[in-house]
C-alpha cells in the first residue's frame, strides 16, 4: 500500500521513504568512507534477512514458505549486487591509495571488505543461481530421504550439489590462489587451510581411540548415573534457562530465547536470538543446549561496538564461533564448579529435590562417554570421531576420489573403524546431517577446531584470572566473560583466527589443552 | 557474514546470492512486463518490511528499536528509489502505447502503478526525509505528553508535523490536480474527496444526536446488563478466539494470531498476522477485537490470487478495509444470530455457565450505548461523533483556520457539542490518538465511511443470500464470506471504491443502510 501510507495504528508502515543517506558520494568524501557506507548498507540488509530467517524457523506459518523465500532471495540479491558492483571494486582500489591515512582498524576493515568481495565476485552468476536452486531442492528431498532412510532418493541431488560445490571451490580457489577445498574452508573460517586442519586432526586421529576406550573403561568401574525421571514443565525449564542466560551475561534488551525444531543462534546486529527445544520429561539437554547457544550469542553481543555494521566488526569465523559456544557449554558449564551452582537451582525451579540432580550425578550425566551413531547426540570425547569421518569423506568427494554412490558404504566403514559401531540404516549414517545437501562443504572441521580452541582459551583464561573457576561455582560468569570479551569478542575480525588465539593464549591452537582437558575430566583428577 | 555462508544448521543464511530475475530487460519484453517485474520486486520488499514491522510490535527486544528502524528505512528507501526512478516513468509512458494489447486487469494495474508513482514522486526528497524525522520524534514525545496530559510538550512537534503535512498535501495535490486535503484523503483511499465525505457526514451530523439520545433513553428503561466477572485464563481466551477465526474462514496456514499492546492486522502477502491484547478479567473486548481484525485479515487473504504482488491486487483502500473489519465485527458478530451461537461456546471454553454470557446479556453488553471521551472505547452509535470532530479539526488545521495552540480548546468544545461531554484532561481529549503526531492526516474519515459501507454491504449480502443470517446463527460464515470474496475481496484494486460498492449493492455508499441498521438494533425490532 505504497500510496496509502498505512500508519502505526493500522499495521506496518508501507510508505516509500528514501533513506537519509544519499547514494552518490560528495566529491570531498574518501573512497574508504564510501566503502564504509556501502558495507553498512549491506549489513542492514543482512540484518533484515537475519530477522526474516529467524521468523521462518520459529514463527512463520508453513504456507508462507514460498513468499519468505522470495523475500530472502530479494535481500540476498541486493547484497550480492552491491558487493559485486564495479563501483565497489573501483572504490576498493582507490582506498588502497588512501592507506596511509587509515588507522589499523580501518586497514583491517579494508582487508575484510576485499575478502568479502573476492568470495562474492569469484563465482559466476549462473553458478550461484544453480547452487541456490540445487540446494533448495536437495534440502527438501533430504528430509524425506532421512525419514525413510532412502539414500537412493537423495543421491542424484547430492551429486548435483557436489558438482556445484566443486565448481564453486575451484572458482573461489582460482580467485584466492588456493586449492578448491581450501577455498571452501575459507568461506567459513577465513584463512583456514587443509594443511592446518591436518596438523591438528592427524595426531587426534591417532590418540582418540585409546582415549575413548580408557574413558569407557574407567566409567565402567562404577554404576551408571541415575536417570532423570518425572515431568518438567516447559515454562519452568524456560525460566531456568533464562536465569542461566542472565547469569552468563546475555543481554535480554538486545536478544531473545525462543523455541525451534533445531536450536540455533540468529537474528541481527543488536538483536541476537537463540532457540532451543524442550523435552517435558528431561530438562538436561535443553539446558545445556541453551548454554551452548548462549556462548554463540555472547560472541555476537560482544562484537566491537564501534564496528558493528562493518566487516571488521564481524565475528572472526566459525572456528572461533564454535569455540565460544563450546567454551561456555563444555568447559564452563559441564565443570564441577558450575554444576555445583546449578544443582540447587534445578531443585528450586522444579519445586522438589532428587538425587538425580545432585552435583555429582549431574556431572556424571553431563560427562557420560557413550559411542553412538548420531553426531548431534555425541559426547565431548567421541564427537571428534564424527568430525574426522566427515572431514575425510567430504575432501575425498570434492577431490573426486569418492563417488556419491559409494558414500553410504564409506560412511559405515568409517564409523566401524573410528567408533567400532555397526550402522545398518543410512538415516543413522550418511543421511543424518543437512550440511552436505544444503551445500555446507568445508564446515564440519570447525566444530572440532572450535572444541580444541575452546580448551586452550579456557585454560589461558583460568590461568590469567584465578577468580574464573570460583566465579562459576557461584554462578558468576563476569570474570570469564570479561576475559572473553577482552581477548576474543572485542577483536572482531581485526585479526586472523590464529593471531587472536596467539594473542590470548601465547600460541596458535594446538591439541595440548584439549587433550589435557579430556584426560583430566575423563581419566584423571576430575573423573 | 557474507563470505562465510552460514548454513541452515547454524543460523539464517547470509549468503550473497543474486535473484533469479535479471535486472535488465531483454529486448523482446514489453514495457508493461517490465513494470510488472518492477512492482513485484517492490511488493516483495514491502512484504519483508511487513514482517519486520510485525516483529517490532510483537516480539522485538526494546533495545533493538534503532537497528530495526534502520532496516525498515533501508527497505523503504529501496522501494522509493524503484518507484521514483526515471526508468519506471519511461516504462509507464511506453506501456501506455501498448494499451491495446492489455486486458482490463492489466489496464487497471497500469493505472494503479501510475497512481503509486504520482504519490511517491510528488513529494520532494527533502520533505519526505523531514516528515520521517519529525513524525518519529513527535510519536515519542506524544507518548510522554499523553502519559502526563501535557499538551504543551507535544505542541511544537505537532506544529512541525502539521506544516509538513500541509506541504505534502499541497505537493501531492499539485500532482493530482486536487486540493491539499483531498490529496491527503487520497493517500488512504484512492479517489476519496472532501465533497464525498461532506455529502455523507453532513446528514449524519444532523441525525446522530437524536439517535444517541433515543438509544440511551430506550436503554434506560431496563436494568443495565450483568457485568462479566471472574477469571478468564489467557490460554482459554486465545483458544476461543482461534476457534472463531477458523469459523470465519481465517487460513492459519497463511497467517497467525499473536499479542501486541495495540491490536493490528499486518504481516505480508500470504502471511497475514493479526494481534490482540487479553484482559484476564474480561474476555469480551479481546474477543470482539479479534473478530474485527479477522475482518481485515479476510480481506487480505481474499485478494485476487493472480495479482497478489501487483498494485491492482491490493486492497482498494482504507474505507473498504474498515468496512470489512466492521462488517465482521459490528454487522455479523454483534448480531443476535451470532451471539446465540457464541454463548454456549463461551461456557464450554471457560468450563462454567453464567447468566452474564447468556445470548441476551451478551447482546446487551455488546450493544451498550454510552457516550465517553475515548474514541477506541466508543460504541457503534457514538463512534461517528468522534470521527466528525476529528474530521472538522484536521481540515481546519490543514487549511490554516485552526492553530495547533487552539486545538485543546476546540477539541473540548467539540466533545461538548457532539456528545455533551466535559473533557478536563487533554489525555482524554486531543492527546488520545497517535494519528496526528505520526502524520496520519486524512485517515480518520475512513473509520466512519467504513462503518457506513459495512452496513450497506451486509444488507445487500443478506438480501442476495437468505442463508447468511441463519449461517451466522450456527457459526457458519461461509455464505457471508463467500459473498464478500466475490463482491469485494476478489476485486482487489481493479475498480474504484464507489464502483465496487455499486456493483455489490446497486449504488454508491449512502447513509440509508447504516441508519436503518442503527435504528433497528438500538431503537427498533432488535433492541
Short mmCIF file of N, CA, C and O in Angstrom, two decimals, chain A residues 257-334:
data_model
loop_
_atom_site.label_atom_id
_atom_site.label_comp_id
_atom_site.label_asym_id
_atom_site.label_seq_id
_atom_site.Cartn_x
_atom_site.Cartn_y
_atom_site.Cartn_z
N UNK A 257 15.13 -15.56 23.75
CA UNK A 257 15.19 -17.01 23.75
C UNK A 257 13.84 -17.52 23.25
O UNK A 257 12.80 -17.13 23.79
N UNK A 258 13.84 -18.37 22.23
CA UNK A 258 12.59 -18.90 21.70
C UNK A 258 12.73 -20.40 21.42
O UNK A 258 13.75 -21.00 21.78
N UNK A 259 11.72 -20.95 20.78
CA UNK A 259 11.69 -22.39 20.51
C UNK A 259 11.79 -22.63 19.01
O UNK A 259 11.16 -21.92 18.22
N UNK A 260 12.58 -23.60 18.61
CA UNK A 260 12.56 -24.05 17.21
C UNK A 260 12.94 -25.52 17.17
O UNK A 260 13.49 -26.06 18.14
N UNK A 261 12.63 -26.17 16.07
CA UNK A 261 12.90 -27.61 15.94
C UNK A 261 14.39 -27.89 16.09
O UNK A 261 14.79 -28.80 16.80
N UNK A 262 15.21 -27.10 15.40
CA UNK A 262 16.66 -27.24 15.51
C UNK A 262 17.21 -25.98 16.15
O UNK A 262 17.05 -24.89 15.61
N UNK A 263 17.85 -26.09 17.31
CA UNK A 263 18.35 -24.90 18.02
C UNK A 263 19.36 -24.14 17.16
O UNK A 263 20.15 -24.74 16.44
N UNK A 264 19.31 -22.83 17.24
CA UNK A 264 20.29 -22.02 16.53
C UNK A 264 20.43 -20.66 17.21
O UNK A 264 19.66 -20.31 18.11
N UNK A 265 21.46 -19.93 16.78
CA UNK A 265 21.66 -18.56 17.22
C UNK A 265 21.58 -17.70 15.97
O UNK A 265 22.35 -17.90 15.03
N UNK A 266 20.62 -16.80 15.92
CA UNK A 266 20.43 -15.99 14.72
C UNK A 266 20.02 -14.58 15.08
O UNK A 266 20.40 -14.07 16.13
N UNK A 267 19.22 -13.97 14.21
CA UNK A 267 18.77 -12.60 14.46
C UNK A 267 19.61 -11.59 13.72
O UNK A 267 20.03 -11.84 12.59
N UNK A 268 19.87 -10.48 14.37
CA UNK A 268 20.52 -9.36 13.70
C UNK A 268 21.50 -8.69 14.65
O UNK A 268 21.54 -8.99 15.84
N UNK A 269 22.27 -7.77 14.11
CA UNK A 269 23.14 -6.94 14.93
C UNK A 269 22.30 -6.27 16.03
O UNK A 269 21.30 -5.65 15.72
N UNK A 270 22.70 -6.43 17.28
CA UNK A 270 21.95 -5.80 18.35
C UNK A 270 20.61 -6.45 18.63
O UNK A 270 19.77 -5.90 19.36
N UNK A 271 20.37 -7.64 18.06
CA UNK A 271 19.10 -8.34 18.30
C UNK A 271 19.37 -9.84 18.12
O UNK A 271 18.93 -10.45 17.16
N UNK A 272 20.13 -10.39 19.05
CA UNK A 272 20.66 -11.74 18.93
C UNK A 272 19.68 -12.74 19.54
O UNK A 272 19.35 -12.65 20.72
N UNK A 273 19.19 -13.64 18.73
CA UNK A 273 18.11 -14.52 19.17
C UNK A 273 18.56 -15.98 19.13
O UNK A 273 18.97 -16.48 18.09
N UNK A 274 18.46 -16.64 20.28
CA UNK A 274 18.79 -18.06 20.31
C UNK A 274 17.51 -18.87 20.50
O UNK A 274 16.49 -18.35 20.95
N UNK A 275 17.59 -20.14 20.14
CA UNK A 275 16.42 -21.01 20.29
C UNK A 275 16.83 -22.31 20.95
O UNK A 275 18.00 -22.67 20.99
N UNK A 276 15.82 -23.02 21.45
CA UNK A 276 16.03 -24.36 21.97
C UNK A 276 14.76 -25.16 21.73
O UNK A 276 13.81 -24.67 21.11
N UNK A 277 14.78 -26.39 22.24
CA UNK A 277 13.63 -27.29 22.07
C UNK A 277 13.51 -28.04 23.37
O UNK A 277 14.49 -28.62 23.85
N UNK A 278 12.32 -27.98 24.00
CA UNK A 278 12.16 -28.55 25.33
C UNK A 278 11.59 -29.96 25.27
O UNK A 278 10.72 -30.25 24.44
N UNK A 279 12.07 -30.80 26.18
CA UNK A 279 11.54 -32.14 26.36
C UNK A 279 10.92 -32.17 27.75
O UNK A 279 11.63 -32.00 28.75
N UNK A 280 9.62 -32.36 27.83
CA UNK A 280 8.91 -32.28 29.10
C UNK A 280 9.29 -33.36 30.10
O UNK A 280 8.92 -33.29 31.27
N UNK A 281 10.06 -34.36 29.64
CA UNK A 281 10.44 -35.45 30.56
C UNK A 281 11.93 -35.40 30.92
O UNK A 281 12.40 -36.22 31.68
N UNK A 282 12.67 -34.46 30.34
CA UNK A 282 14.11 -34.38 30.62
C UNK A 282 14.60 -32.97 30.30
O UNK A 282 14.57 -32.55 29.16
N UNK A 283 15.05 -32.27 31.35
CA UNK A 283 15.47 -30.88 31.15
C UNK A 283 16.94 -30.76 30.74
O UNK A 283 17.40 -29.69 30.34
N UNK A 284 17.69 -31.88 30.84
CA UNK A 284 19.15 -31.73 30.77
C UNK A 284 19.63 -31.26 29.40
O UNK A 284 20.55 -30.45 29.30
N UNK A 285 19.02 -31.76 28.35
CA UNK A 285 19.53 -31.43 27.02
C UNK A 285 19.22 -29.98 26.63
O UNK A 285 20.09 -29.26 26.14
N UNK A 286 17.97 -29.56 26.86
CA UNK A 286 17.62 -28.17 26.52
C UNK A 286 18.50 -27.20 27.32
O UNK A 286 18.96 -26.19 26.80
N UNK A 287 18.74 -27.54 28.58
CA UNK A 287 19.51 -26.65 29.44
C UNK A 287 20.92 -26.44 28.89
O UNK A 287 21.39 -25.31 28.75
N UNK A 288 21.60 -27.54 28.56
CA UNK A 288 22.96 -27.40 28.04
C UNK A 288 22.91 -26.81 26.62
O UNK A 288 23.82 -26.08 26.23
N UNK A 289 21.86 -27.12 25.87
CA UNK A 289 21.70 -26.53 24.53
C UNK A 289 21.60 -25.02 24.60
O UNK A 289 22.21 -24.30 23.81
N UNK A 290 20.82 -24.54 25.57
CA UNK A 290 20.69 -23.09 25.73
C UNK A 290 22.03 -22.46 26.10
O UNK A 290 22.40 -21.40 25.57
N UNK A 291 22.77 -23.12 26.98
CA UNK A 291 24.07 -22.56 27.38
C UNK A 291 25.04 -22.55 26.20
O UNK A 291 25.82 -21.62 26.04
N UNK A 292 24.96 -23.57 25.36
CA UNK A 292 25.77 -23.62 24.14
C UNK A 292 25.45 -22.42 23.23
O UNK A 292 26.34 -21.67 22.82
N UNK A 293 24.17 -22.24 22.96
CA UNK A 293 23.79 -21.12 22.09
C UNK A 293 24.09 -19.78 22.75
O UNK A 293 24.38 -18.79 22.07
N UNK A 294 24.02 -19.74 24.07
CA UNK A 294 24.39 -18.52 24.78
C UNK A 294 25.85 -18.16 24.51
O UNK A 294 26.20 -16.98 24.38
N UNK A 295 26.70 -19.18 24.41
CA UNK A 295 28.11 -18.92 24.07
C UNK A 295 28.23 -18.23 22.72
O UNK A 295 28.97 -17.25 22.56
N UNK A 296 27.48 -18.73 21.73
CA UNK A 296 27.46 -18.05 20.43
C UNK A 296 26.94 -16.61 20.58
O UNK A 296 27.48 -15.67 20.00
N UNK A 297 25.87 -16.48 21.35
CA UNK A 297 25.22 -15.17 21.47
C UNK A 297 26.11 -14.16 22.17
O UNK A 297 26.14 -12.97 21.80
N UNK A 298 26.86 -14.61 23.18
CA UNK A 298 27.76 -13.68 23.88
C UNK A 298 28.81 -13.13 22.92
O UNK A 298 29.18 -11.95 22.98
N UNK A 299 29.27 -13.99 22.02
CA UNK A 299 30.24 -13.54 21.00
C UNK A 299 29.58 -12.45 20.13
O UNK A 299 30.15 -11.37 19.91
N UNK A 300 28.37 -12.72 19.66
CA UNK A 300 27.68 -11.74 18.80
C UNK A 300 27.40 -10.44 19.56
O UNK A 300 27.55 -9.35 19.01
N UNK A 301 26.97 -10.58 20.83
CA UNK A 301 26.66 -9.35 21.59
C UNK A 301 27.93 -8.61 22.00
O UNK A 301 27.86 -7.43 22.33
N UNK A 302 29.06 -9.31 21.97
CA UNK A 302 30.31 -8.69 22.41
C UNK A 302 31.19 -8.16 21.29
O UNK A 302 32.29 -7.67 21.54
N UNK A 303 30.70 -8.24 20.05
CA UNK A 303 31.49 -7.72 18.93
C UNK A 303 31.76 -6.23 19.13
O UNK A 303 30.97 -5.55 19.78
N UNK A 304 32.85 -5.72 18.57
CA UNK A 304 33.24 -4.33 18.86
C UNK A 304 32.15 -3.31 18.50
O UNK A 304 31.73 -3.24 17.35
N UNK A 305 31.73 -2.56 19.47
CA UNK A 305 30.56 -1.68 19.31
C UNK A 305 30.75 -0.67 18.19
O UNK A 305 29.83 -0.38 17.44
N UNK A 306 31.94 -0.17 18.05
CA UNK A 306 32.18 0.90 17.07
C UNK A 306 32.17 0.37 15.64
O UNK A 306 32.13 1.15 14.69
N UNK A 307 32.21 -0.95 15.47
CA UNK A 307 32.34 -1.53 14.13
C UNK A 307 31.22 -2.52 13.85
O UNK A 307 31.37 -3.41 13.00
N UNK A 308 30.10 -2.37 14.53
CA UNK A 308 29.01 -3.33 14.45
C UNK A 308 28.58 -3.66 13.03
O UNK A 308 28.25 -4.78 12.72
N UNK A 309 28.53 -2.69 12.17
CA UNK A 309 27.99 -2.92 10.82
C UNK A 309 29.07 -2.91 9.75
O UNK A 309 28.79 -2.69 8.57
N UNK A 310 30.31 -3.13 10.16
CA UNK A 310 31.41 -3.20 9.20
C UNK A 310 32.00 -4.60 9.19
O UNK A 310 31.95 -5.30 10.21
N UNK A 311 32.59 -5.01 8.07
CA UNK A 311 33.20 -6.35 8.00
C UNK A 311 34.19 -6.61 9.13
O UNK A 311 34.23 -7.72 9.67
N UNK A 312 34.95 -5.61 9.53
CA UNK A 312 35.95 -5.83 10.57
C UNK A 312 35.29 -6.06 11.94
O UNK A 312 35.92 -6.57 12.87
N UNK A 313 34.03 -5.70 12.06
CA UNK A 313 33.32 -5.88 13.32
C UNK A 313 32.65 -7.24 13.45
O UNK A 313 32.06 -7.54 14.49
N UNK A 314 32.72 -8.06 12.41
CA UNK A 314 32.08 -9.38 12.47
C UNK A 314 32.85 -10.34 13.36
O UNK A 314 34.04 -10.16 13.58
N UNK A 315 32.16 -11.39 13.80
CA UNK A 315 32.87 -12.50 14.43
C UNK A 315 33.88 -13.03 13.42
O UNK A 315 33.62 -13.02 12.21
N UNK A 316 35.03 -13.51 13.93
CA UNK A 316 36.11 -13.83 13.01
C UNK A 316 35.80 -15.01 12.09
O UNK A 316 36.13 -15.00 10.92
N UNK A 317 35.21 -16.06 12.61
CA UNK A 317 34.92 -17.21 11.76
C UNK A 317 34.29 -18.30 12.58
O UNK A 317 34.08 -18.15 13.79
N UNK A 318 33.96 -19.41 11.93
CA UNK A 318 33.19 -20.43 12.63
C UNK A 318 34.03 -21.22 13.64
O UNK A 318 33.49 -21.75 14.60
N UNK A 319 35.35 -21.28 13.45
CA UNK A 319 36.16 -21.94 14.49
C UNK A 319 36.06 -21.16 15.80
O UNK A 319 35.77 -21.75 16.85
N UNK A 320 36.27 -19.87 15.74
CA UNK A 320 36.15 -19.08 16.98
C UNK A 320 34.70 -19.08 17.47
O UNK A 320 34.45 -19.09 18.68
N UNK A 321 33.74 -19.06 16.54
CA UNK A 321 32.34 -19.07 16.98
C UNK A 321 32.03 -20.36 17.74
O UNK A 321 31.45 -20.33 18.84
N UNK A 322 32.42 -21.50 17.16
CA UNK A 322 32.19 -22.77 17.87
C UNK A 322 33.00 -22.81 19.16
O UNK A 322 32.57 -23.41 20.15
N UNK A 323 34.17 -22.18 19.15
CA UNK A 323 34.96 -22.18 20.39
C UNK A 323 34.22 -21.47 21.52
O UNK A 323 34.31 -21.87 22.68
N UNK A 324 33.48 -20.43 21.17
CA UNK A 324 32.77 -19.68 22.21
C UNK A 324 31.58 -20.46 22.76
O UNK A 324 31.31 -20.44 23.95
N UNK A 325 30.85 -21.17 21.88
CA UNK A 325 29.73 -21.97 22.38
C UNK A 325 30.25 -23.15 23.18
O UNK A 325 29.70 -23.48 24.25
N UNK A 326 31.31 -23.77 22.71
CA UNK A 326 31.83 -24.96 23.40
C UNK A 326 32.57 -24.57 24.68
O UNK A 326 32.57 -25.33 25.65
N UNK A 327 33.16 -23.40 24.69
CA UNK A 327 33.80 -22.95 25.94
C UNK A 327 32.74 -22.79 27.03
O UNK A 327 32.90 -23.26 28.14
N UNK A 328 31.65 -22.12 26.68
CA UNK A 328 30.60 -21.93 27.68
C UNK A 328 29.97 -23.28 28.05
O UNK A 328 29.83 -23.60 29.23
N UNK A 329 29.62 -24.08 27.03
CA UNK A 329 28.94 -25.34 27.35
C UNK A 329 29.88 -26.36 27.97
O UNK A 329 29.64 -26.84 29.09
N UNK A 330 30.94 -26.72 27.24
CA UNK A 330 31.75 -27.87 27.65
C UNK A 330 32.75 -27.52 28.76
O UNK A 330 32.92 -28.29 29.70
N UNK A 331 33.44 -26.37 28.58
CA UNK A 331 34.48 -26.03 29.55
C UNK A 331 33.87 -25.47 30.84
O UNK A 331 34.18 -25.94 31.93
N UNK A 332 32.99 -24.48 30.69
CA UNK A 332 32.48 -23.80 31.89
C UNK A 332 31.31 -24.55 32.52
O UNK A 332 31.32 -24.84 33.72
N UNK A 333 30.29 -24.89 31.71
CA UNK A 333 29.03 -25.33 32.30
C UNK A 333 28.95 -26.82 32.58
O UNK A 333 28.04 -27.27 33.29
N UNK A 334 29.83 -27.61 32.02
CA UNK A 334 29.88 -29.02 32.44
C UNK A 334 30.98 -29.23 33.50
O UNK A 334 31.31 -30.36 33.84
#
